[in-house]
Coordinates of C-alpha atoms in Angstrom, one line a residue:
Chain A
M749 CA 280.0 79.5 175.1
T750 CA 277.4 76.6 174.0
R751 CA 279.1 73.2 174.8
I752 CA 278.4 70.7 172.3
L753 CA 278.4 66.6 172.7
I754 CA 277.8 65.0 169.6
L755 CA 277.3 61.0 170.4
G756 CA 278.3 59.1 167.3
G757 CA 280.4 61.7 166.1
G758 CA 282.7 59.7 164.3
G759 CA 280.1 58.6 161.7
M760 CA 279.1 60.2 158.4
V761 CA 276.3 62.4 159.7
G762 CA 278.3 63.4 162.9
Q763 CA 281.3 64.2 160.6
K764 CA 279.5 66.0 158.3
L765 CA 277.3 68.0 161.4
A766 CA 280.8 68.8 162.9
R767 CA 282.2 70.3 159.7
R768 CA 278.9 72.2 159.2
L769 CA 279.2 73.6 163.2
L770 CA 283.0 74.8 162.4
D771 CA 281.8 76.2 158.9
T772 CA 279.3 78.3 160.5
G773 CA 281.4 79.8 163.4
T774 CA 281.0 77.3 166.3
P775 CA 284.7 77.5 168.1
A776 CA 286.2 74.1 167.7
D777 CA 286.9 73.7 171.6
A778 CA 283.3 74.2 172.2
I779 CA 282.7 70.9 170.4
T780 CA 283.7 67.3 171.7
L781 CA 283.0 64.1 169.6
H782 CA 282.5 60.7 171.1
D783 CA 282.4 57.4 168.9
L784 CA 283.9 54.0 168.8
G785 CA 286.6 55.7 166.6
F786 CA 287.2 58.3 164.3
P787 CA 288.2 58.6 160.4
P788 CA 292.1 59.8 160.1
D789 CA 291.0 62.9 157.9
G790 CA 288.0 64.0 159.9
A791 CA 286.7 67.4 161.2
A792 CA 289.1 69.6 163.0
V793 CA 288.1 69.2 166.3
A794 CA 290.6 68.3 169.0
D795 CA 288.2 66.4 171.9
K796 CA 287.5 63.4 170.6
R797 CA 286.6 60.6 173.1
S798 CA 287.2 57.3 171.8
G799 CA 284.6 55.0 173.8
D800 CA 281.4 52.4 173.7
L801 CA 278.0 54.2 175.2
S802 CA 276.9 50.3 175.5
V803 CA 279.3 50.4 178.5
L804 CA 276.6 52.5 180.4
A805 CA 279.1 54.3 182.9
E806 CA 280.7 56.1 179.6
G807 CA 277.1 57.5 179.1
A808 CA 276.6 58.5 182.7
A809 CA 280.5 60.0 182.7
L810 CA 279.7 62.0 179.7
A811 CA 276.2 63.3 181.2
A812 CA 278.1 64.4 183.9
E813 CA 279.8 67.0 182.2
R814 CA 276.7 68.8 181.7
F815 CA 277.2 69.6 177.9
D816 CA 274.3 72.4 176.9
L817 CA 273.3 70.6 173.6
I818 CA 273.6 67.0 172.7
Y819 CA 273.4 65.4 169.3
F820 CA 272.6 61.9 169.9
L821 CA 273.3 60.1 166.5
A822 CA 275.1 56.7 167.7
S823 CA 273.3 53.7 166.3
V824 CA 273.9 50.4 164.9
V825 CA 272.7 50.5 161.3
S826 CA 269.3 48.9 160.0
G827 CA 271.1 45.7 158.2
E828 CA 273.3 45.2 161.3
A829 CA 270.1 45.5 163.6
E830 CA 268.3 42.9 161.7
A831 CA 270.9 40.5 161.8
D832 CA 271.7 40.5 165.1
F833 CA 268.5 40.9 167.5
D834 CA 270.6 41.4 170.9
K835 CA 273.1 43.6 169.4
G836 CA 270.3 46.2 167.6
W837 CA 268.5 46.5 170.9
Q838 CA 271.3 46.6 173.2
T839 CA 272.9 49.2 171.0
N840 CA 270.2 51.1 169.9
L841 CA 267.7 51.6 173.2
T842 CA 269.7 50.6 176.0
P843 CA 272.3 53.0 176.0
L844 CA 269.7 56.0 174.9
W845 CA 267.6 55.0 178.0
A846 CA 270.5 54.7 180.2
F847 CA 272.2 58.2 179.0
L848 CA 268.5 59.9 179.7
E849 CA 268.5 58.4 183.1
A850 CA 272.2 60.0 183.6
L851 CA 270.8 63.4 182.4
R852 CA 268.0 63.4 184.4
A853 CA 270.3 62.8 187.7
Q854 CA 272.2 65.9 186.5
H855 CA 268.8 67.6 186.3
R856 CA 268.3 67.0 189.7
A857 CA 271.6 67.5 191.1
T858 CA 271.4 71.0 189.8
G859 CA 267.8 71.3 191.6
G860 CA 266.3 71.3 188.1
A861 CA 268.4 74.0 186.4
Y862 CA 270.4 71.8 183.8
V863 CA 268.1 70.9 181.0
P864 CA 269.9 70.2 178.1
R865 CA 268.8 70.1 174.4
L866 CA 268.9 66.8 173.1
V867 CA 268.7 66.3 169.2
F868 CA 268.2 62.4 168.1
T869 CA 268.5 61.1 164.9
S870 CA 265.2 59.1 164.6
S871 CA 264.5 57.3 160.8
I872 CA 261.4 56.9 158.5
A873 CA 261.7 53.0 159.5
V874 CA 259.8 53.8 162.3
F875 CA 256.7 53.5 159.8
G876 CA 255.3 50.4 158.3
G877 CA 253.0 49.5 155.3
P878 CA 250.5 49.8 153.9
Y879 CA 251.2 53.4 153.4
P880 CA 249.1 56.0 152.0
D881 CA 250.6 57.7 148.8
R882 CA 251.8 60.3 150.8
I883 CA 252.6 59.7 154.7
T884 CA 251.4 62.3 156.7
D885 CA 252.3 63.6 159.8
D886 CA 249.7 61.6 161.9
F887 CA 250.1 58.4 160.6
L888 CA 251.0 55.3 163.0
Q889 CA 254.4 54.0 163.9
S890 CA 254.6 50.3 163.1
P891 CA 257.9 49.1 162.2
Q892 CA 258.8 46.2 160.2
T893 CA 262.6 46.0 161.3
S894 CA 263.7 45.8 164.5
Y895 CA 265.9 49.3 163.8
G896 CA 262.7 51.2 163.4
A897 CA 261.2 49.6 166.3
Q898 CA 264.3 50.7 168.3
K899 CA 264.3 54.1 166.9
A900 CA 260.3 54.5 167.6
A901 CA 261.1 53.3 171.2
C902 CA 264.2 56.1 171.8
E903 CA 261.6 58.5 170.5
L904 CA 258.9 57.6 173.0
L905 CA 261.7 58.0 175.9
I906 CA 262.8 61.0 174.4
Q907 CA 259.2 62.5 174.4
D908 CA 258.3 61.5 178.2
F909 CA 261.7 62.5 179.3
S910 CA 261.0 65.7 177.7
R911 CA 257.4 66.4 179.0
K912 CA 258.5 65.9 182.0
G913 CA 260.9 68.6 181.9
F914 CA 264.4 66.6 182.6
I915 CA 265.6 67.3 179.2
D916 CA 264.5 69.4 176.1
G917 CA 264.7 66.7 173.1
M918 CA 263.2 66.1 169.9
A919 CA 263.7 63.4 167.5
L920 CA 264.1 63.7 163.7
R921 CA 263.2 61.2 161.4
L922 CA 266.2 61.5 158.7
P923 CA 265.1 60.5 155.2
T924 CA 267.5 58.0 153.3
I925 CA 270.5 60.1 153.4
C926 CA 272.1 60.0 150.0
V927 CA 274.5 60.1 148.3
R928 CA 276.4 58.6 151.4
P929 CA 280.4 59.1 150.9
G930 CA 282.7 56.6 151.4
K931 CA 282.4 53.1 151.5
P932 CA 279.2 50.9 151.6
N933 CA 277.6 49.9 154.7
K934 CA 275.4 47.2 156.6
A935 CA 272.3 49.6 155.9
A936 CA 269.7 48.0 153.8
S937 CA 269.5 51.3 152.1
S938 CA 273.2 51.8 151.2
F939 CA 272.7 50.5 147.5
F940 CA 270.8 53.8 147.1
S941 CA 274.1 55.7 147.5
G942 CA 276.3 53.0 146.3
I943 CA 274.6 53.0 142.5
I944 CA 275.4 57.0 142.3
R945 CA 279.0 57.2 144.3
E946 CA 280.5 53.8 142.9
P947 CA 279.7 54.8 139.0
L948 CA 280.9 58.6 139.7
N949 CA 284.2 56.8 141.1
G950 CA 284.7 54.4 138.2
Q951 CA 283.5 51.5 140.0
P952 CA 280.7 49.2 139.3
A953 CA 277.7 49.3 141.7
V954 CA 275.1 46.7 142.6
L955 CA 271.6 47.5 142.0
P956 CA 269.6 44.8 144.3
V957 CA 266.1 45.6 143.7
A958 CA 263.6 46.8 140.7
D959 CA 264.2 50.6 139.4
T960 CA 260.7 51.0 140.2
V961 CA 261.5 51.3 143.9
R962 CA 260.5 54.7 145.0
H963 CA 262.0 56.2 148.3
W964 CA 262.4 59.1 150.4
H965 CA 266.2 60.8 150.4
A966 CA 268.0 63.9 151.4
S967 CA 271.7 64.8 151.3
P968 CA 274.1 64.4 153.6
R969 CA 274.6 68.3 153.6
S970 CA 270.5 68.3 154.3
A971 CA 271.2 66.1 157.3
A972 CA 273.5 68.5 159.0
R973 CA 271.2 71.7 158.4
F974 CA 268.7 69.4 159.9
L975 CA 270.7 69.1 163.1
T976 CA 271.7 72.4 163.5
H977 CA 268.3 74.0 162.6
A978 CA 266.8 71.6 165.0
A979 CA 269.1 72.6 167.8
T980 CA 268.0 76.1 167.7
L981 CA 264.2 75.5 167.5
D982 CA 261.7 76.9 170.0
T983 CA 260.4 73.3 171.2
A984 CA 257.5 74.6 172.4
R985 CA 256.2 74.8 168.4
L986 CA 256.4 71.1 168.6
E987 CA 253.2 71.0 170.8
G988 CA 254.1 68.1 172.6
R989 CA 255.0 65.6 169.5
R990 CA 258.6 65.8 169.6
A991 CA 259.2 63.2 166.5
L992 CA 259.2 65.0 163.2
N993 CA 259.2 63.9 159.7
L994 CA 261.5 65.8 158.0
P995 CA 261.5 67.0 154.3
G996 CA 263.2 65.1 151.6
L997 CA 262.7 63.9 148.0
S998 CA 260.6 61.2 147.1
C999 CA 262.0 59.6 143.3
T1000 CA 262.2 56.2 142.1
V1001 CA 265.7 54.3 141.7
A1002 CA 264.8 54.8 137.8
E1003 CA 264.6 58.5 138.0
Q1004 CA 267.8 58.5 140.4
I1005 CA 269.9 56.7 137.4
E1006 CA 268.2 58.9 135.0
A1007 CA 269.6 61.9 136.9
L1008 CA 273.2 60.4 136.8
R1009 CA 272.9 60.0 133.3
D1010 CA 272.5 63.9 133.1
V1011 CA 275.0 64.5 135.2
A1012 CA 277.6 62.2 134.3
G1013 CA 276.8 60.6 131.0
N1014 CA 275.9 57.3 129.7
D1015 CA 279.1 55.4 130.3
V1016 CA 279.1 55.7 134.2
V1017 CA 275.2 54.7 134.3
K1018 CA 276.4 51.5 132.6
L1019 CA 278.9 50.6 135.7
I1020 CA 275.5 50.0 137.4
R1021 CA 274.5 46.2 137.3
H1022 CA 271.4 44.7 138.4
E1023 CA 271.7 41.7 140.5
P1024 CA 268.1 40.9 142.7
D1025 CA 269.0 40.3 146.5
E1026 CA 265.9 39.0 148.2
T1027 CA 266.7 40.4 151.8
I1028 CA 267.0 43.6 150.9
Q1029 CA 264.2 43.6 148.4
R1030 CA 261.9 42.4 151.3
I1031 CA 263.0 45.3 153.6
V1032 CA 262.8 47.9 151.4
A1033 CA 259.4 46.5 150.2
G1034 CA 258.2 47.6 153.6
W1035 CA 259.9 51.4 153.6
P1036 CA 258.0 54.3 153.0
R1037 CA 258.1 56.1 149.3
D1038 CA 256.7 59.7 150.1
F1039 CA 255.9 62.2 152.7
D1040 CA 253.9 65.3 153.3
P1041 CA 256.0 66.7 156.2
V1042 CA 253.8 69.6 156.9
R1043 CA 255.0 70.4 160.4
A1044 CA 258.6 70.2 159.5
R1045 CA 258.4 72.6 156.7
A1046 CA 256.4 74.8 158.8
L1047 CA 259.3 74.7 161.2
G1048 CA 261.9 76.1 158.6
F1049 CA 263.2 72.4 157.8
E1050 CA 264.4 72.2 154.1
A1051 CA 265.8 69.5 151.6
E1052 CA 266.5 68.9 148.1
S1053 CA 263.7 69.1 145.4
D1054 CA 265.6 67.4 142.7
F1055 CA 267.8 64.3 142.6
K1056 CA 270.3 66.3 140.1
D1057 CA 271.0 68.4 143.5
I1058 CA 271.7 65.5 145.3
I1059 CA 274.3 64.3 143.0
E1060 CA 276.0 67.7 142.6
I1061 CA 276.4 68.3 146.4
Y1062 CA 277.9 64.7 146.5
L1063 CA 280.4 65.4 143.7
A1064 CA 280.8 69.6 145.6
D1065 CA 281.5 67.8 149.1
D1066 CA 282.5 64.4 148.8
G1067 CA 283.1 63.4 145.3
P1068 CA 286.1 62.4 142.9
V1069 CA 287.7 65.7 141.3
R1070 CA 286.4 66.2 138.1
Chain B
M69 CA 245.6 20.7 177.5
T70 CA 246.4 24.8 176.7
R71 CA 248.4 25.9 179.9
I72 CA 247.5 29.4 180.5
L73 CA 249.6 32.1 182.7
I74 CA 247.9 35.7 184.1
L75 CA 250.5 38.1 184.6
G76 CA 248.6 40.2 186.7
G77 CA 245.9 37.9 187.6
G78 CA 245.0 39.4 191.1
G79 CA 243.8 42.6 189.6
M80 CA 240.1 43.5 188.3
V81 CA 240.7 42.4 184.6
G82 CA 243.1 39.4 185.6
Q83 CA 240.2 38.3 187.7
K84 CA 237.5 38.8 185.3
L85 CA 239.6 36.9 182.8
A86 CA 240.2 33.9 184.9
R87 CA 236.3 34.0 185.9
R88 CA 235.4 33.9 182.1
L89 CA 237.9 31.2 181.0
L90 CA 236.4 29.2 184.0
D91 CA 232.9 29.8 183.1
T92 CA 233.6 28.7 179.3
G93 CA 235.5 25.4 180.2
T94 CA 238.8 26.0 180.8
P95 CA 239.6 23.5 183.6
A96 CA 240.8 25.3 186.6
D97 CA 244.1 23.7 186.8
A98 CA 245.0 24.6 183.2
I99 CA 245.0 28.5 184.6
T100 CA 248.1 29.8 186.7
L101 CA 247.9 33.3 188.3
H102 CA 250.7 35.5 189.2
D103 CA 250.4 38.7 190.8
L104 CA 251.5 40.6 193.9
G105 CA 248.4 39.8 196.1
F106 CA 245.2 38.3 195.3
P107 CA 241.5 39.2 196.6
P108 CA 240.4 36.9 199.1
D109 CA 236.8 36.0 197.3
G110 CA 238.9 35.8 193.6
A111 CA 238.4 33.4 190.9
A112 CA 238.5 29.5 191.6
V113 CA 242.0 28.9 190.6
A114 CA 244.2 27.0 193.0
D115 CA 247.8 27.9 191.0
K116 CA 248.0 31.4 192.5
R117 CA 251.7 32.8 192.6
S118 CA 252.7 35.5 194.7
G119 CA 255.2 37.5 193.5
D120 CA 256.9 40.5 191.6
L121 CA 257.7 40.8 188.2
S122 CA 259.9 44.0 188.4
V123 CA 262.4 40.6 190.4
L124 CA 263.3 40.0 186.5
A125 CA 264.4 36.5 187.9
E126 CA 261.1 35.8 188.4
G127 CA 259.9 36.2 185.2
A128 CA 262.5 34.1 183.8
A129 CA 261.3 31.3 185.9
L130 CA 257.9 31.7 184.8
A131 CA 258.8 31.5 181.3
A132 CA 260.5 28.7 181.7
E133 CA 257.3 26.8 182.4
R134 CA 256.9 27.2 178.7
F135 CA 252.9 28.2 178.9
D136 CA 250.7 27.7 175.9
L137 CA 249.1 31.3 176.1
I138 CA 250.3 34.2 178.2
Y139 CA 248.5 37.4 179.3
F140 CA 250.5 40.1 180.4
L141 CA 248.3 42.5 182.2
A142 CA 250.4 43.3 184.9
S143 CA 251.0 47.4 185.2
V144 CA 251.2 50.4 187.4
V145 CA 248.4 52.4 186.6
S146 CA 248.3 55.7 185.0
G147 CA 248.2 58.2 187.9
E148 CA 250.9 56.3 189.8
A149 CA 253.3 56.2 186.3
E150 CA 252.9 59.8 186.6
A151 CA 253.3 60.4 190.0
D152 CA 256.7 58.2 190.3
F153 CA 258.6 58.4 187.0
D154 CA 261.1 55.7 187.9
K155 CA 258.3 53.2 189.2
G156 CA 256.1 53.6 186.1
W157 CA 259.3 52.9 183.8
Q158 CA 260.6 50.0 185.9
T159 CA 257.5 48.4 186.3
N160 CA 255.5 49.1 183.2
L161 CA 258.3 48.6 180.7
T162 CA 261.0 46.6 181.9
P163 CA 259.5 43.5 183.5
L164 CA 258.0 43.2 179.8
W165 CA 261.1 43.2 178.1
A166 CA 263.2 41.1 180.5
F167 CA 260.1 38.4 180.1
L168 CA 260.3 38.7 176.1
E169 CA 264.0 37.8 176.4
A170 CA 263.0 34.6 178.9
L171 CA 260.5 33.5 176.6
R172 CA 263.0 34.0 173.3
A173 CA 265.8 31.6 175.6
Q174 CA 263.0 29.4 175.9
H175 CA 262.1 29.5 171.9
R176 CA 265.8 29.2 171.3
A177 CA 266.4 26.2 174.0
T178 CA 263.4 24.3 172.2
G179 CA 265.2 24.7 168.8
G180 CA 262.5 27.2 167.8
A181 CA 259.4 24.9 168.5
Y182 CA 258.3 27.3 171.7
V183 CA 256.4 30.3 170.1
P184 CA 253.8 31.1 172.9
R185 CA 250.4 33.2 172.1
L186 CA 251.0 36.6 174.4
V187 CA 248.3 38.9 174.9
F188 CA 249.1 42.2 176.1
T189 CA 246.6 44.7 177.7
S190 CA 247.7 48.1 176.3
S191 CA 245.7 51.4 176.3
I192 CA 244.2 54.4 174.0
A193 CA 246.6 56.3 176.3
V194 CA 249.4 55.5 173.7
F195 CA 247.6 58.3 171.9
G196 CA 248.1 62.3 172.4
G197 CA 246.2 65.1 171.1
P198 CA 245.2 66.8 168.8
Y199 CA 242.8 64.3 168.0
P200 CA 240.3 64.0 164.9
D201 CA 236.9 63.5 165.8
R202 CA 237.0 59.9 165.5
I203 CA 240.6 58.1 165.9
T204 CA 241.6 55.7 162.9
D205 CA 243.4 52.5 162.8
D206 CA 246.6 54.5 161.5
F207 CA 246.6 57.2 163.6
L208 CA 250.3 58.4 165.6
Q209 CA 251.0 57.1 168.9
S210 CA 251.7 60.4 170.5
P211 CA 251.5 59.5 174.3
Q212 CA 251.1 62.4 176.8
T213 CA 251.4 60.5 180.0
S214 CA 254.3 58.2 181.1
Y215 CA 251.6 55.5 181.3
G216 CA 251.0 55.9 177.4
A217 CA 254.5 55.7 176.7
Q218 CA 255.3 53.0 178.0
K219 CA 252.3 51.2 176.8
A220 CA 253.8 52.4 173.3
A221 CA 257.1 50.9 174.1
C222 CA 255.7 47.6 175.2
E223 CA 253.8 47.3 172.1
L224 CA 257.0 47.9 169.8
L225 CA 258.8 45.2 171.7
I226 CA 255.8 42.8 171.3
Q227 CA 255.7 43.4 167.3
D228 CA 259.4 43.2 167.0
F229 CA 259.9 39.9 168.7
S230 CA 256.6 38.8 167.0
R231 CA 257.9 39.7 163.7
K232 CA 261.2 37.8 164.4
G233 CA 258.9 34.8 165.5
F234 CA 259.9 34.5 169.1
I235 CA 256.7 34.8 170.2
D236 CA 253.0 35.4 168.8
G237 CA 252.0 38.5 170.6
M238 CA 249.6 41.2 170.1
A239 CA 248.4 44.2 172.1
L240 CA 245.1 45.2 172.8
R241 CA 244.2 48.8 173.4
L242 CA 241.7 48.8 175.8
P243 CA 239.1 51.3 176.6
T244 CA 238.8 52.7 179.8
I245 CA 237.0 50.2 181.6
C246 CA 233.7 51.3 183.1
V247 CA 231.9 50.3 185.7
R248 CA 235.2 49.2 187.6
P249 CA 233.9 47.1 190.4
G250 CA 235.8 47.7 193.8
K251 CA 237.5 50.8 195.4
P252 CA 239.0 53.7 193.2
N253 CA 242.4 53.0 192.4
K254 CA 245.1 55.5 191.1
A255 CA 244.4 55.6 187.7
A256 CA 243.3 59.0 186.7
S257 CA 240.4 57.7 184.8
S258 CA 239.3 56.0 187.9
F259 CA 236.2 58.6 188.6
F260 CA 234.2 57.4 185.2
S261 CA 233.8 54.3 187.3
G262 CA 233.4 56.0 190.5
I263 CA 230.8 58.2 189.4
I264 CA 228.5 55.3 188.6
R265 CA 229.4 52.6 191.0
E266 CA 229.8 54.6 194.3
P267 CA 225.9 56.3 193.9
L268 CA 224.5 52.7 193.2
N269 CA 225.8 51.6 196.3
G270 CA 224.6 54.5 198.2
Q271 CA 227.6 56.3 198.4
P272 CA 228.8 59.9 197.6
A273 CA 231.0 59.9 194.5
V274 CA 233.2 63.3 193.1
L275 CA 232.9 64.1 189.6
P276 CA 236.8 65.7 188.7
V277 CA 235.8 67.2 185.4
A278 CA 233.5 68.9 183.4
D279 CA 230.3 66.8 182.3
T280 CA 231.2 67.8 178.9
V281 CA 234.2 65.4 179.0
R282 CA 233.5 63.1 176.2
H283 CA 235.5 59.4 176.4
W284 CA 235.4 56.0 175.3
H285 CA 234.5 53.1 177.7
A286 CA 233.8 49.2 177.8
S287 CA 232.7 47.0 180.3
P288 CA 234.9 44.6 182.2
R289 CA 232.8 41.9 180.8
S290 CA 233.7 43.0 177.3
A291 CA 237.3 43.4 178.4
A292 CA 237.5 39.8 179.4
R293 CA 235.9 38.9 176.2
F294 CA 238.5 40.9 174.2
L295 CA 241.0 38.8 175.9
T296 CA 239.5 35.3 175.1
H297 CA 239.0 36.4 171.6
A298 CA 242.7 37.7 171.1
A299 CA 243.7 34.4 172.6
T300 CA 242.1 32.0 169.4
L301 CA 242.7 34.9 166.6
D302 CA 244.7 34.0 163.6
T303 CA 247.3 36.3 164.1
A304 CA 248.4 36.3 160.6
R305 CA 245.3 38.4 160.1
L306 CA 246.8 41.3 161.9
E307 CA 249.1 41.9 158.7
G308 CA 252.3 42.8 161.0
R309 CA 250.4 45.8 162.8
R310 CA 249.7 43.6 166.3
A311 CA 248.5 46.4 168.3
L312 CA 244.6 46.7 167.9
N313 CA 242.4 49.5 168.4
L314 CA 239.5 47.9 170.2
P315 CA 235.9 48.6 170.3
G316 CA 234.0 50.8 172.8
L317 CA 231.3 53.2 173.4
S318 CA 232.1 56.9 173.1
C319 CA 229.8 58.9 175.5
T320 CA 230.1 62.4 177.5
V321 CA 229.8 62.4 181.5
A322 CA 226.7 63.9 181.4
E323 CA 225.3 61.0 178.8
Q324 CA 227.0 58.5 181.5
I325 CA 224.8 60.3 184.2
E326 CA 221.9 60.5 182.4
A327 CA 222.0 56.5 181.7
L328 CA 222.4 56.5 185.5
R329 CA 219.0 58.4 186.4
D330 CA 217.0 55.9 183.6
V331 CA 218.7 52.9 185.6
A332 CA 218.8 54.1 189.3
G333 CA 216.6 57.0 189.7
N334 CA 217.2 60.8 190.6
D335 CA 218.2 60.1 194.2
V336 CA 221.0 58.1 193.2
V337 CA 222.2 60.6 190.8
K338 CA 222.1 63.1 193.5
L339 CA 224.9 61.6 195.1
I340 CA 227.4 63.1 192.5
R341 CA 229.4 66.1 193.6
H342 CA 230.8 68.3 190.9
E343 CA 234.5 69.2 192.8
P344 CA 237.1 70.1 190.2
D345 CA 240.5 68.6 190.3
E346 CA 242.9 70.3 187.9
T347 CA 245.2 67.5 187.5
I348 CA 243.0 65.0 186.7
Q349 CA 241.5 67.5 183.9
R350 CA 244.9 68.0 182.6
I351 CA 245.1 64.3 182.0
V352 CA 241.9 63.7 181.0
A353 CA 242.0 66.8 178.7
G354 CA 244.7 65.1 176.9
W355 CA 242.7 61.4 176.0
P356 CA 240.8 60.0 173.4
R357 CA 237.4 60.8 173.1
D358 CA 236.1 58.4 170.0
F359 CA 237.5 55.7 167.7
D360 CA 236.7 54.5 164.3
P361 CA 237.9 50.8 164.9
V362 CA 237.4 49.1 161.6
R363 CA 240.1 46.8 162.0
A364 CA 239.1 45.3 165.5
R365 CA 235.6 45.2 164.6
A366 CA 236.6 43.0 161.5
L367 CA 238.4 40.8 163.3
G368 CA 235.5 39.7 165.4
F369 CA 235.8 42.2 168.8
E370 CA 232.6 43.7 170.2
A371 CA 231.6 46.0 172.7
E372 CA 228.5 47.9 174.2
S373 CA 226.4 50.4 172.0
D374 CA 224.6 51.9 175.1
F375 CA 225.9 53.1 178.3
K376 CA 222.6 51.8 179.8
D377 CA 224.0 48.5 179.1
I378 CA 227.3 49.2 180.7
I379 CA 225.6 50.0 184.1
E380 CA 223.1 46.8 183.5
I381 CA 226.3 44.5 183.3
Y382 CA 227.8 46.1 186.3
L383 CA 224.4 45.2 188.3
A384 CA 224.7 42.0 187.3
D385 CA 228.0 40.9 187.6
D386 CA 229.2 43.3 190.6
G387 CA 226.5 45.6 192.0
P388 CA 224.4 45.5 194.9
V389 CA 221.7 43.1 195.3
R390 CA 219.2 45.2 194.1

């Protein structure tokens, strides 16, 4: 039995991943979730560990259990990493580095036999402008946020630990996940989901940027699928470049809103109120708008091609009963 | 008086830099050198501190002196970082990070008034193949050595600390410095200098790779000039991308050898013995061959355009009396 650890397993993506694993036949007792806390109505996994990876000994203890497959999703979100410089670097880089060292100690202790697959959720925030119209797979990482810099630094560690054979890792640069269920979070990208989710639930939503803003999206369902696909991939096919730009959908906020109008009608759209926020505008202005993810597509990663599908997926998986 | 700290000031580039500063009018008492040790015939600077930056408190004490300009050249070389994984990461990343945190503490202690210029020597080892014929300024960092990964991670930290205004930093991706004076070192690139230097000094030299290998070079004199130029640059012109690919000269080992023949004659060239080394071949095969450093050239950085000039500079600055 492949034993799976999901670090950050209490978060939205971690929960989606756990449910997908269960839905596709993974036995519940093969899965361990670790996070600061868990939602009360979460995925039906018994082995839930409440803890804090920034206590480095906790990560080392988990590493000593020698899981076969480790998903590293634990992270402070972009807005929080930007607001709290210390917390960002100490939460988004230090624990990953210490955990990789702990895995390497297990590798050594087993005479090199233990080489776990590790799948890390990176982000398109590793990029910074100016951008070409579509970002290619060989475009430089020049992050303009602390969050992006932390994710890029983690990618470098994962690549080097993998190159040395201590782990078999990869980093997935997720598009902005949309529509996120639940409540807004401190990510600067939170509104991309909010302007769809809140109106569909009969609530007002604030749009803090112009509707001409173009961005790169994939659904939570795609995110979970990316992660399970990555776990089974032959990493030799990555040819030493273990960070991947994933497929997604490029669209403007206006196109998002028109898709919402098509799916749910004019009255729902009227719940969106434009209220410019300079801080969010400045952060979002530095974000990628479109990609040409040739490598990931060739490796079998897939995402949505129509924003209406993204809305329908939200309604099917998380939305209010219609 | 601008007070200057050179970390790694005992090394080859640090010494070249100190001499250039003195030659161009910097008072000797404005310069502080820090390193594990210093050459006996070194640059005429009185304030030489023997120490170890991997003792993090030492870096913090230096930061507390609030130098105006800091050159961060201290590093374990590529071959050593590859052979000793722990030493590489603990020497090439941890002390830089801790030092940046210590500078940030000084920034905070002065109510934000202290924002030192920091110039970091990065390397073209941040890149990994496959490459285009010429590497452009927006090519991805995908290092294939621990040394390259460490340099790339340092760049991310310097960029983020600078973006936040704690320091005013930049990272210079130096070409392979050639001809290095003195003895071979543990860098995998050491032979690029050795095949010129040793024969010119009447000594045999080993060429561990094929003479078709193409690589990217600049002289030690150019390295020192890059560093002093960077110190006075208006960093607003970097537009948020604080790591720069520097100018250099692309040539093959065969072209290096022909230049040596032109400058010093056939008998000198005969001192080169081809002795393939698979480890060095494998490392060098992953290195860049040519660049198109548009940004750095526009910012006024310059290097040699003929390998004969590189040899002549060695003879003028470091070579045997002819």
